[in-house]
mmCIF file of C-alpha atoms in Angstrom:
data_model
loop_
_atom_site.group_PDB
_atom_site.id
_atom_site.type_symbol
_atom_site.label_atom_id
_atom_site.label_comp_id
_atom_site.label_asym_id
_atom_site.label_seq_id
_atom_site.Cartn_x
_atom_site.Cartn_y
_atom_site.Cartn_z
ATOM 1 C CA MET A 1249 97.093 112.454 -55.627
ATOM 2 C CA ARG A 1250 96.585 109.766 -58.097
ATOM 3 C CA PHE A 1251 98.473 107.389 -55.870
ATOM 4 C CA PHE A 1252 96.225 108.157 -53.425
ATOM 5 C CA PHE A 1253 93.193 107.665 -55.019
ATOM 6 C CA LYS A 1254 94.483 104.172 -56.151
ATOM 7 C CA TYR A 1255 95.442 103.221 -52.649
ATOM 8 C CA LEU A 1256 91.908 104.208 -51.333
ATOM 9 C CA ILE A 1257 90.080 102.241 -54.118
ATOM 10 C CA LEU A 1258 92.768 99.082 -53.574
ATOM 11 C CA SER A 1259 91.892 99.533 -50.047
ATOM 12 C CA LEU A 1260 87.969 99.901 -50.213
ATOM 13 C CA VAL A 1261 88.095 96.497 -52.636
ATOM 14 C CA LEU A 1262 90.020 94.567 -49.700
ATOM 15 C CA VAL A 1263 87.489 95.723 -47.262
ATOM 16 C CA MET A 1264 84.224 95.638 -48.941
ATOM 17 C CA PRO A 1265 83.996 91.881 -49.292
ATOM 18 C CA ALA A 1266 84.440 91.088 -45.859
ATOM 19 C CA ALA A 1267 81.998 93.702 -44.807
ATOM 20 C CA TRP A 1268 79.227 92.153 -47.288
ATOM 21 C CA ALA A 1269 80.182 88.359 -46.188
ATOM 22 C CA GLU A 1270 76.976 86.719 -45.935
ATOM 23 C CA PRO A 1271 76.502 85.108 -42.363
ATOM 24 C CA LEU A 1272 77.046 81.651 -42.519
ATOM 25 C CA ARG A 1273 73.830 79.623 -42.901
ATOM 26 C CA VAL A 1274 73.312 77.311 -39.968
ATOM 27 C CA VAL A 1275 70.362 74.853 -39.011
ATOM 28 C CA ALA A 1276 70.043 74.042 -35.233
ATOM 29 C CA SER A 1277 67.683 70.760 -34.636
ATOM 30 C CA PHE A 1278 66.034 72.431 -31.854
ATOM 31 C CA SER A 1279 65.601 75.910 -29.469
ATOM 32 C CA ILE A 1280 68.067 75.153 -26.733
ATOM 33 C CA LEU A 1281 70.570 74.155 -28.895
ATOM 34 C CA ALA A 1282 69.727 77.310 -31.454
ATOM 35 C CA ASP A 1283 70.241 79.124 -27.697
ATOM 36 C CA MET A 1284 73.798 77.733 -27.614
ATOM 37 C CA VAL A 1285 74.654 78.833 -31.533
ATOM 38 C CA LYS A 1286 73.579 82.172 -31.414
ATOM 39 C CA ASN A 1287 75.314 83.037 -28.158
ATOM 40 C CA VAL A 1288 78.862 81.653 -29.807
ATOM 41 C CA GLY A 1289 77.921 82.971 -33.566
ATOM 42 C CA GLY A 1290 76.684 86.203 -32.833
ATOM 43 C CA GLU A 1291 76.384 88.738 -35.507
ATOM 44 C CA ASP A 1292 78.483 86.185 -37.991
ATOM 45 C CA ILE A 1293 75.804 83.340 -38.448
ATOM 46 C CA ALA A 1294 72.158 83.077 -39.426
ATOM 47 C CA VAL A 1295 70.377 80.284 -37.425
ATOM 48 C CA THR A 1296 67.651 78.405 -38.354
ATOM 49 C CA THR A 1297 65.902 76.638 -35.641
ATOM 50 C CA LEU A 1298 63.623 73.388 -36.774
ATOM 51 C CA VAL A 1299 62.028 72.648 -33.616
ATOM 52 C CA GLY A 1300 60.750 76.140 -31.921
ATOM 53 C CA ALA A 1301 60.253 76.365 -28.008
ATOM 54 C CA ASP A 1302 56.837 75.117 -28.548
ATOM 55 C CA GLY A 1303 57.281 72.181 -30.200
ATOM 56 C CA ASP A 1304 58.183 68.297 -29.150
ATOM 57 C CA ALA A 1305 61.254 67.138 -30.582
ATOM 58 C CA HIS A 1306 60.157 63.946 -29.527
ATOM 59 C CA VAL A 1307 57.142 63.507 -31.984
ATOM 60 C CA TYR A 1308 58.386 66.441 -34.793
ATOM 61 C CA GLU A 1309 57.802 65.952 -38.093
ATOM 62 C CA PRO A 1310 59.668 67.788 -40.787
ATOM 63 C CA THR A 1311 58.007 70.273 -43.075
ATOM 64 C CA PRO A 1312 58.984 70.911 -46.830
ATOM 65 C CA ALA A 1313 60.196 74.020 -45.449
ATOM 66 C CA ASP A 1314 62.681 72.486 -43.240
ATOM 67 C CA ALA A 1315 64.352 70.369 -45.682
ATOM 68 C CA LYS A 1316 64.585 73.167 -48.011
ATOM 69 C CA ALA A 1317 66.144 75.055 -45.364
ATOM 70 C CA VAL A 1318 68.807 72.433 -44.507
ATOM 71 C CA GLY A 1319 69.318 71.872 -48.120
ATOM 72 C CA LYS A 1320 70.849 75.871 -48.267
ATOM 73 C CA ALA A 1321 72.728 75.121 -44.978
ATOM 74 C CA GLN A 1322 76.393 75.193 -44.647
ATOM 75 C CA LEU A 1323 76.437 73.704 -41.262
ATOM 76 C CA VAL A 1324 73.979 71.578 -39.404
ATOM 77 C CA ILE A 1325 73.907 71.272 -35.485
ATOM 78 C CA VAL A 1326 72.243 68.452 -33.891
ATOM 79 C CA ASN A 1327 71.895 67.249 -29.969
ATOM 80 C CA GLY A 1328 72.593 63.347 -30.913
ATOM 81 C CA LEU A 1329 71.833 60.463 -28.836
ATOM 82 C CA ALA A 1330 68.570 59.918 -30.754
ATOM 83 C CA PHE A 1331 67.184 62.574 -29.338
ATOM 84 C CA GLU A 1332 66.363 63.788 -32.753
ATOM 85 C CA GLY A 1333 65.162 60.294 -34.674
ATOM 86 C CA TRP A 1334 63.759 62.145 -37.781
ATOM 87 C CA ILE A 1335 66.903 64.128 -38.587
ATOM 88 C CA GLU A 1336 68.821 61.273 -40.688
ATOM 89 C CA ARG A 1337 65.661 61.084 -42.955
ATOM 90 C CA LEU A 1338 65.463 64.992 -43.294
ATOM 91 C CA LEU A 1339 69.338 64.885 -44.041
ATOM 92 C CA LYS A 1340 68.560 62.693 -46.991
ATOM 93 C CA SER A 1341 65.311 64.177 -48.117
ATOM 94 C CA SER A 1342 67.265 67.392 -48.286
ATOM 95 C CA ALA A 1343 70.611 66.222 -49.994
ATOM 96 C CA TYR A 1344 72.271 67.776 -47.557
ATOM 97 C CA LYS A 1345 76.163 67.256 -47.724
ATOM 98 C CA GLY A 1346 77.830 69.359 -45.025
ATOM 99 C CA GLU A 1347 79.052 68.423 -41.876
ATOM 100 C CA VAL A 1348 76.997 67.628 -39.086
ATOM 101 C CA VAL A 1349 78.004 68.870 -35.502
ATOM 102 C CA VAL A 1350 76.713 66.102 -32.829
ATOM 103 C CA ALA A 1351 76.691 68.787 -29.854
ATOM 104 C CA SER A 1352 76.760 65.811 -27.417
ATOM 105 C CA GLN A 1353 79.557 63.932 -28.410
ATOM 106 C CA GLY A 1354 82.272 63.428 -25.447
ATOM 107 C CA VAL A 1355 79.063 63.403 -23.119
ATOM 108 C CA ALA A 1356 78.676 60.187 -20.858
ATOM 109 C CA PRO A 1357 75.546 59.323 -21.630
ATOM 110 C CA ARG A 1358 72.639 57.977 -18.631
ATOM 111 C CA GLN A 1359 70.562 55.306 -18.939
ATOM 112 C CA MET A 1360 66.891 56.636 -19.106
ATOM 113 C CA GLN A 1361 65.219 55.948 -15.472
ATOM 114 C CA GLU A 1362 62.139 53.956 -16.814
ATOM 115 C CA GLU A 1363 64.172 51.758 -18.611
ATOM 116 C CA ALA A 1364 66.273 51.416 -15.592
ATOM 117 C CA GLU A 1365 63.349 50.445 -13.548
ATOM 118 C CA HIS A 1366 62.117 48.096 -16.113
ATOM 119 C CA GLU A 1367 65.346 46.233 -16.316
ATOM 120 C CA SER A 1368 65.499 46.340 -12.344
ATOM 121 C CA LYS A 1369 61.902 44.448 -12.123
ATOM 122 C CA GLY A 1370 63.333 41.713 -14.981
ATOM 123 C CA GLY A 1371 61.326 42.999 -17.640
ATOM 124 C CA GLN A 1372 57.888 44.093 -15.719
ATOM 125 C CA SER A 1373 58.272 47.658 -16.617
ATOM 126 C CA ALA A 1374 57.322 50.418 -13.374
ATOM 127 C CA HIS A 1375 55.721 52.518 -16.448
ATOM 128 C CA LYS A 1376 53.795 50.304 -18.592
ATOM 129 C CA GLY A 1377 52.365 52.187 -21.431
ATOM 130 C CA HIS A 1378 54.987 55.452 -21.378
ATOM 131 C CA ASP A 1379 56.127 56.282 -24.523
ATOM 132 C CA HIS A 1380 60.017 56.024 -24.656
ATOM 133 C CA HIS A 1381 59.906 58.335 -27.695
ATOM 134 C CA ASP A 1382 62.412 55.659 -29.555
ATOM 135 C CA HIS A 1383 65.351 56.697 -27.491
ATOM 136 C CA GLY A 1384 66.053 53.338 -26.465
ATOM 137 C CA SER A 1385 68.092 52.824 -23.567
ATOM 138 C CA THR A 1386 69.784 56.104 -23.560
ATOM 139 C CA ASP A 1387 68.781 59.611 -21.977
ATOM 140 C CA PRO A 1388 69.430 62.231 -24.527
ATOM 141 C CA HIS A 1389 68.649 65.252 -22.352
ATOM 142 C CA ALA A 1390 72.426 65.791 -21.595
ATOM 143 C CA TRP A 1391 72.373 69.333 -21.700
ATOM 144 C CA GLN A 1392 70.176 69.283 -18.681
ATOM 145 C CA ASP A 1393 73.688 69.273 -16.624
ATOM 146 C CA LEU A 1394 75.773 72.416 -17.332
ATOM 147 C CA ALA A 1395 78.675 70.784 -17.061
ATOM 148 C CA ASN A 1396 77.475 69.133 -20.366
ATOM 149 C CA GLY A 1397 76.291 72.116 -21.428
ATOM 150 C CA GLN A 1398 79.977 73.218 -21.679
ATOM 151 C CA ILE A 1399 80.554 69.900 -23.581
ATOM 152 C CA TYR A 1400 78.250 71.342 -26.163
ATOM 153 C CA VAL A 1401 79.452 74.868 -26.554
ATOM 154 C CA THR A 1402 82.847 73.444 -27.076
ATOM 155 C CA ASN A 1403 81.521 71.075 -29.863
ATOM 156 C CA ILE A 1404 79.505 74.228 -31.172
ATOM 157 C CA ILE A 1405 82.895 76.346 -30.911
ATOM 158 C CA ASN A 1406 84.683 74.095 -33.450
ATOM 159 C CA GLY A 1407 82.079 73.012 -35.549
ATOM 160 C CA LEU A 1408 81.639 76.795 -36.306
ATOM 161 C CA ALA A 1409 85.393 77.742 -36.588
ATOM 162 C CA LYS A 1410 85.633 75.001 -39.175
ATOM 163 C CA ALA A 1411 83.019 75.652 -41.020
ATOM 164 C CA ASP A 1412 84.268 79.446 -41.245
ATOM 165 C CA PRO A 1413 87.362 79.567 -40.637
ATOM 166 C CA ALA A 1414 87.456 83.403 -41.418
ATOM 167 C CA HIS A 1415 85.654 84.307 -38.130
ATOM 168 C CA ALA A 1416 86.987 81.270 -36.233
ATOM 169 C CA ALA A 1417 88.756 83.422 -33.351
ATOM 170 C CA ALA A 1418 85.134 85.149 -32.961
ATOM 171 C CA TYR A 1419 83.483 81.985 -32.420
ATOM 172 C CA GLN A 1420 86.242 81.416 -30.050
ATOM 173 C CA GLN A 1421 85.670 84.622 -28.207
ATOM 174 C CA ARG A 1422 82.049 84.626 -27.776
ATOM 175 C CA GLY A 1423 82.215 80.893 -26.800
ATOM 176 C CA GLU A 1424 84.542 81.235 -23.832
ATOM 177 C CA ALA A 1425 82.644 84.137 -22.589
ATOM 178 C CA TYR A 1426 79.770 82.145 -22.692
ATOM 179 C CA LEU A 1427 81.199 79.147 -21.174
ATOM 180 C CA ALA A 1428 82.324 81.195 -18.430
ATOM 181 C CA GLN A 1429 78.662 82.440 -18.024
ATOM 182 C CA LEU A 1430 77.621 78.329 -17.935
ATOM 183 C CA LYS A 1431 80.318 77.640 -15.861
ATOM 184 C CA ALA A 1432 79.255 80.015 -13.175
ATOM 185 C CA THR A 1433 75.626 79.214 -13.598
ATOM 186 C CA ASN A 1434 76.273 75.725 -12.551
ATOM 187 C CA GLN A 1435 77.868 76.600 -9.513
ATOM 188 C CA TRP A 1436 75.363 79.067 -8.467
ATOM 189 C CA VAL A 1437 72.672 76.271 -9.046
ATOM 190 C CA ARG A 1438 74.425 73.837 -6.698
ATOM 191 C CA GLU A 1439 74.709 76.670 -4.129
ATOM 192 C CA GLN A 1440 71.254 77.290 -4.352
ATOM 193 C CA LEU A 1441 69.952 74.061 -4.349
ATOM 194 C CA ALA A 1442 72.263 72.748 -1.615
ATOM 195 C CA ALA A 1443 70.491 75.056 0.719
ATOM 196 C CA VAL A 1444 67.356 72.895 0.342
ATOM 197 C CA PRO A 1445 66.837 69.458 2.509
ATOM 198 C CA PRO A 1446 67.492 66.636 0.137
ATOM 199 C CA ALA A 1447 63.622 65.554 1.414
ATOM 200 C CA LYS A 1448 62.404 68.606 -0.663
ATOM 201 C CA ARG A 1449 64.255 68.266 -3.525
ATOM 202 C CA ARG A 1450 61.496 66.159 -4.993
ATOM 203 C CA VAL A 1451 59.800 67.440 -8.347
ATOM 204 C CA ILE A 1452 56.889 65.407 -10.249
ATOM 205 C CA THR A 1453 57.426 66.028 -13.905
ATOM 206 C CA SER A 1454 55.384 65.176 -16.819
ATOM 207 C CA HIS A 1455 58.275 63.919 -18.873
ATOM 208 C CA ASP A 1456 60.845 61.333 -17.931
ATOM 209 C CA ALA A 1457 63.947 64.318 -19.221
ATOM 210 C CA PHE A 1458 65.292 65.286 -16.176
ATOM 211 C CA GLY A 1459 67.874 62.600 -15.006
ATOM 212 C CA TYR A 1460 70.805 64.417 -15.788
ATOM 213 C CA PHE A 1461 69.996 67.476 -14.049
ATOM 214 C CA GLY A 1462 68.524 65.241 -11.001
ATOM 215 C CA ALA A 1463 72.057 63.348 -10.730
ATOM 216 C CA ALA A 1464 73.817 66.268 -11.241
ATOM 217 C CA TYR A 1465 72.275 68.409 -8.479
ATOM 218 C CA GLY A 1466 70.794 66.027 -6.273
ATOM 219 C CA VAL A 1467 67.098 66.501 -7.380
ATOM 220 C CA ASP A 1468 64.776 63.408 -7.301
ATOM 221 C CA PHE A 1469 62.580 63.541 -10.396
ATOM 222 C CA LEU A 1470 59.471 61.567 -10.688
ATOM 223 C CA ALA A 1471 57.878 60.647 -14.088
ATOM 224 C CA PRO A 1472 54.504 59.324 -13.111
ATOM 225 C CA VAL A 1473 53.003 56.335 -15.033
ATOM 226 C CA GLY A 1474 51.153 57.070 -18.082
ATOM 227 C CA TRP A 1475 52.450 60.425 -18.968
ATOM 228 C CA ASN A 1476 54.171 61.411 -21.590
ATOM 229 C CA THR A 1477 54.437 64.724 -23.738
ATOM 230 C CA GLU A 1478 51.856 63.503 -26.468
ATOM 231 C CA ASN A 1479 48.825 61.920 -24.207
ATOM 232 C CA GLU A 1480 46.656 63.484 -21.724
ATOM 233 C CA PRO A 1481 46.627 61.555 -18.188
ATOM 234 C CA SER A 1482 43.286 59.431 -17.698
ATOM 235 C CA ALA A 1483 41.227 60.356 -14.014
ATOM 236 C CA LYS A 1484 42.433 57.387 -12.544
ATOM 237 C CA GLN A 1485 46.068 58.386 -12.877
ATOM 238 C CA ILE A 1486 45.371 61.981 -11.918
ATOM 239 C CA ALA A 1487 44.118 60.725 -8.757
ATOM 240 C CA THR A 1488 46.843 58.708 -7.771
ATOM 241 C CA LEU A 1489 49.502 61.560 -8.765
ATOM 242 C CA ILE A 1490 47.221 63.784 -6.804
ATOM 243 C CA ARG A 1491 47.715 61.146 -3.488
ATOM 244 C CA GLN A 1492 51.651 60.935 -4.316
ATOM 245 C CA ILE A 1493 51.973 64.853 -4.684
ATOM 246 C CA LYS A 1494 50.444 65.231 -1.246
ATOM 247 C CA LYS A 1495 52.339 62.325 0.420
ATOM 248 C CA GLY A 1496 55.575 63.959 -0.438
ATOM 249 C CA SER A 1497 56.060 66.170 -3.451
ATOM 250 C CA SER A 1498 55.407 70.015 -3.402
ATOM 251 C CA THR A 1499 56.294 70.836 -6.980
ATOM 252 C CA LEU A 1500 55.210 69.870 -10.335
ATOM 253 C CA SER A 1501 56.928 70.626 -13.591
ATOM 254 C CA VAL A 1502 55.346 69.937 -17.034
ATOM 255 C CA GLU A 1503 56.517 70.377 -20.535
ATOM 256 C CA ARG A 1504 53.694 71.655 -22.107
ATOM 257 C CA ILE A 1505 50.566 73.728 -21.047
ATOM 258 C CA HIS A 1506 47.433 71.077 -20.897
ATOM 259 C CA GLN A 1507 44.281 71.829 -18.804
ATOM 260 C CA SER A 1508 44.174 69.165 -16.876
ATOM 261 C CA ARG A 1509 48.040 69.213 -15.778
ATOM 262 C CA LEU A 1510 46.973 73.048 -14.384
ATOM 263 C CA GLN A 1511 43.874 71.509 -12.805
ATOM 264 C CA LEU A 1512 46.024 69.099 -11.186
ATOM 265 C CA ALA A 1513 48.259 71.337 -9.746
ATOM 266 C CA GLU A 1514 45.160 73.202 -8.107
ATOM 267 C CA GLN A 1515 43.920 70.267 -6.440
ATOM 268 C CA ALA A 1516 47.406 69.549 -5.427
ATOM 269 C CA GLU A 1517 47.853 72.586 -3.813
ATOM 270 C CA CYS A 1518 51.646 72.507 -5.276
ATOM 271 C CA GLN A 1519 53.430 75.009 -6.975
ATOM 272 C CA THR A 1520 53.853 74.353 -10.846
ATOM 273 C CA TYR A 1521 56.738 75.430 -13.258
ATOM 274 C CA ILE A 1522 55.763 75.194 -17.505
ATOM 275 C CA PHE A 1523 58.964 74.118 -19.542
#
């Protein structure tokens, strides 16, 4: 009997630390990336998102709370491709010394549509006055192509496994299931859009953020002059855009809910989607 109790106590001592282990503290730079991380990490991680779904990563200003969260993190995951222009400042101010996973590593980067038009016109930008958000010529919105999304997830799996080897098998299992979902969704999107005539695959958006999506799925996204996620368009710009929509585009997508954008959709009599 004494041997039995000794064995039972020893078993509890060995099992209890694993059961009581705290989840890996992970910081993701923005909401879409955080969703990917949660799908892979599950219950084994605790994710802090810096830029929420209603925020704008282009113009985000980190807070003292962000620096505190990063300082306590065991892993930081970012998009890369110059998407988070503020991240290096934040890492330095927080004194973070851990690994930084760049989710877009391995993606074939695209050139921003606006920058390409600028170069094709010999330096005379077709989008004068539009804020490039300090991306340079690289388009950082690579996740819009779900094939790239799968690269993101693979990098996340590897990053979590390296930071937390004890749960590497769980990360791999969840990651593979998530990759299968993305692969199936990628195929579904292609099939759905294939049924739409090419001439109808035209969308006007408030920000040139869908180049990867357009190239992958054959959709023509137009980012009008003077529109961005920071400023309201002028009355003249709205009038010009209404004419442009009525000439061929039946869909308007915007990244934020601005009254003028909703009024624009009503006047142009087109479908509107808020991202």
